[in-house]
CSV table of C-alpha atoms and ligand atoms in Angstrom, one decimal:
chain,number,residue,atom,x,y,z
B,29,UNK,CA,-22.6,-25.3,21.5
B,30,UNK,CA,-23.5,-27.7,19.0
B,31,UNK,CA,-22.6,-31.7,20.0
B,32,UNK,CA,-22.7,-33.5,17.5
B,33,UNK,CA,-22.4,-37.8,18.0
B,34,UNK,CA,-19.5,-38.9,15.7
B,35,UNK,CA,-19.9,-42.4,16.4
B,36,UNK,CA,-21.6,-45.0,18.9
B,37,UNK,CA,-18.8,-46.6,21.2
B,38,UNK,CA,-18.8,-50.2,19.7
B,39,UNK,CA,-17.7,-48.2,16.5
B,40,UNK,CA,-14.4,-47.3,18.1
B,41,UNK,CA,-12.6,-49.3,20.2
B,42,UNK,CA,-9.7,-48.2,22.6
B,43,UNK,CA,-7.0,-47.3,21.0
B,44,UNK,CA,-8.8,-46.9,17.2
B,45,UNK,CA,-9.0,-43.5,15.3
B,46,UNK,CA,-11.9,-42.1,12.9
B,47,UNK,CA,-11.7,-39.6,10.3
B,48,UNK,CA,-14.8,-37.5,10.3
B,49,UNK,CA,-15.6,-34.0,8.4
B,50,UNK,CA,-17.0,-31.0,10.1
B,51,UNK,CA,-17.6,-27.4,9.7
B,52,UNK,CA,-15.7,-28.4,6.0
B,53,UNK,CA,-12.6,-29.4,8.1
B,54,UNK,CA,-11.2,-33.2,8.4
B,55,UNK,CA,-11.4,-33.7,12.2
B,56,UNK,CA,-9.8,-37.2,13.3
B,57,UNK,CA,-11.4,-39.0,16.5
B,58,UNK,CA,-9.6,-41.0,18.7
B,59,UNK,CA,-10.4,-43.1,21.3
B,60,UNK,CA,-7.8,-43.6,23.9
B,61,UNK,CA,-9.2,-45.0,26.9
B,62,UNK,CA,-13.1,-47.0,27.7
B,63,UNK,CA,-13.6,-43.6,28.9
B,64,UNK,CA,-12.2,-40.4,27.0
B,65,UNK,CA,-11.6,-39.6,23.2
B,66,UNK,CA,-10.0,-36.8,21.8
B,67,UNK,CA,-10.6,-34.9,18.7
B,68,UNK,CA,-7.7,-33.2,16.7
B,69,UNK,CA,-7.8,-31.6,13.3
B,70,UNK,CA,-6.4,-34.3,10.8
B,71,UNK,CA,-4.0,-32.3,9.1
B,72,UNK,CA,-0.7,-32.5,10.2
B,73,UNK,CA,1.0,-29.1,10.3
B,74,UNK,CA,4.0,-30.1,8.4
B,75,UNK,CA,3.0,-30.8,5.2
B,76,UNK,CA,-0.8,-31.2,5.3
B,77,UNK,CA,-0.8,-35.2,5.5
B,78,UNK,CA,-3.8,-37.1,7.1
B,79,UNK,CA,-3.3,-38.0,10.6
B,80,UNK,CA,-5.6,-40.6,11.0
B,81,UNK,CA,-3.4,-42.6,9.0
B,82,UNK,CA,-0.9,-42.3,11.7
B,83,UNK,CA,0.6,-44.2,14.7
B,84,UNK,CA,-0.9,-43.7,18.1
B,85,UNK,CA,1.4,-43.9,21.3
B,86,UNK,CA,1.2,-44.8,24.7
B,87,UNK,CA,1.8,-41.3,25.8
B,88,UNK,CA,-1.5,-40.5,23.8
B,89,UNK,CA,0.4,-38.5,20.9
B,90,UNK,CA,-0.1,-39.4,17.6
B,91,UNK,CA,2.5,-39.7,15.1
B,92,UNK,CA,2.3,-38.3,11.6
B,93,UNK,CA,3.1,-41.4,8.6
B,94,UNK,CA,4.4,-38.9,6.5
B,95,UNK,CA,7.5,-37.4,8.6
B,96,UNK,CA,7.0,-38.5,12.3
B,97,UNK,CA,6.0,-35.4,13.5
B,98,UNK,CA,4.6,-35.9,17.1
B,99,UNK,CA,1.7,-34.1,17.9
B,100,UNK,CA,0.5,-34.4,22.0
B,101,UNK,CA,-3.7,-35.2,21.0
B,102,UNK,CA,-4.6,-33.2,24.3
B,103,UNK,CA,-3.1,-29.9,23.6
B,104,UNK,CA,-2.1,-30.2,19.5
B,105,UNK,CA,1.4,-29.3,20.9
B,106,UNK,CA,4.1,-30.6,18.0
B,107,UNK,CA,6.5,-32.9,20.4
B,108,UNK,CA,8.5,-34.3,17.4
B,109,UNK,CA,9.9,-32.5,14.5
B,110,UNK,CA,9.6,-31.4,11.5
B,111,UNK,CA,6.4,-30.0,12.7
B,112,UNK,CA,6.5,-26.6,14.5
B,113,UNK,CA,3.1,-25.4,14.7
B,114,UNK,CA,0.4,-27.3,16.9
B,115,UNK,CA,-2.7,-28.9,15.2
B,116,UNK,CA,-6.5,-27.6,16.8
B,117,UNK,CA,-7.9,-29.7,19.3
B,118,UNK,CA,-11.7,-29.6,19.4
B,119,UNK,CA,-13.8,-30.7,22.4
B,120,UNK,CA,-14.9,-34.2,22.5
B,121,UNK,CA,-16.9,-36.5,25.2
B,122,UNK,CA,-18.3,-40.0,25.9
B,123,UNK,CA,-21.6,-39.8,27.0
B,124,UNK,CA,-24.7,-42.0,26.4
B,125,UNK,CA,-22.4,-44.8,24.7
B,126,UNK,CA,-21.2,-42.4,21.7
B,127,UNK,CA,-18.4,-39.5,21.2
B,128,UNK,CA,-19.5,-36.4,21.1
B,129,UNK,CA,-17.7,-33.9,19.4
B,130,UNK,CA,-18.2,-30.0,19.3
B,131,UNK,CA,-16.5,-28.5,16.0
B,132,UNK,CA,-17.1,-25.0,17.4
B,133,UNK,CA,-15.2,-25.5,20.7
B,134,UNK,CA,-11.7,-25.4,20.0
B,135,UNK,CA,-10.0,-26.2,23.2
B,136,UNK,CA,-6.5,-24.5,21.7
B,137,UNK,CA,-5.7,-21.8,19.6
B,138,UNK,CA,-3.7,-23.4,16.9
B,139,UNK,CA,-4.5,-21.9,13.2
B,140,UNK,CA,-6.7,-24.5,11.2
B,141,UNK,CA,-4.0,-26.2,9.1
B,142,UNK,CA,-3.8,-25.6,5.3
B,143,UNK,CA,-5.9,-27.9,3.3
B,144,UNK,CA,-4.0,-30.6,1.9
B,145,UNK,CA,-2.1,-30.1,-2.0
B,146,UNK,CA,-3.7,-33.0,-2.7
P,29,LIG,S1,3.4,-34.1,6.8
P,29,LIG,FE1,3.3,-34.8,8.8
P,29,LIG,S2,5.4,-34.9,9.3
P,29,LIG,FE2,5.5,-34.2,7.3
């Protein structure tokens, strides 16, 4: 396991996302709640857009700017097309007043997106 802090709480409020890199991959933090964050690859699996310039939802799913692809940010399941194919989720915690995320726990088994064309 390898925890890594990706930000100190009063970074990220509720409700705010973070784009952070990883193991070479984009990974976008979000934190939904005083008391949980999620962290989801940040490419969407459409056509390789950056999701942490997308709109969060109350049923904590994230929605991609390019399309509107829905992604669900606990399980990477695609709930809104055009995207078919779910984005990696990674495991992320609150603890010590900062999120942790571990890049090498992936909580799913999604395929790590393409990098983007651009
Ligand atoms: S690139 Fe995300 S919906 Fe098309």
């Amino acid at each position: 396991m390898a925890w890594e802090a990706v930000a100190d709480l009063d970074q990220l409020e509720e409700g705010d996302m973070m784009l952070c890199h990883m193991g070479g991959e984009p990974i976008c933090v979000v934190r939904l709640y005083e008391d949980e964050a999620v962290a989801v690859h940040n490419t969407c699996t459409h056509q390789q857009q950056p999701l942490n310039e997308g709109y969060l939802q109350e049923d904590d799913s994230l929605i991609c700017p390019a399309h509107n692809s829905r992604f669900d940010l606990h399980t990477g399941v695609p709930t809104g097309v055009p995207a078919v194919d779910p984005i990696p989720t990674y495991a992320c915690k609150i603890e010590d007043g900062a999120i942790w995320v571990d890049f090498e726990q992936q909580t799913n088994d999604a395929a790590i997106p393409h990098k983007p064309y651009h």
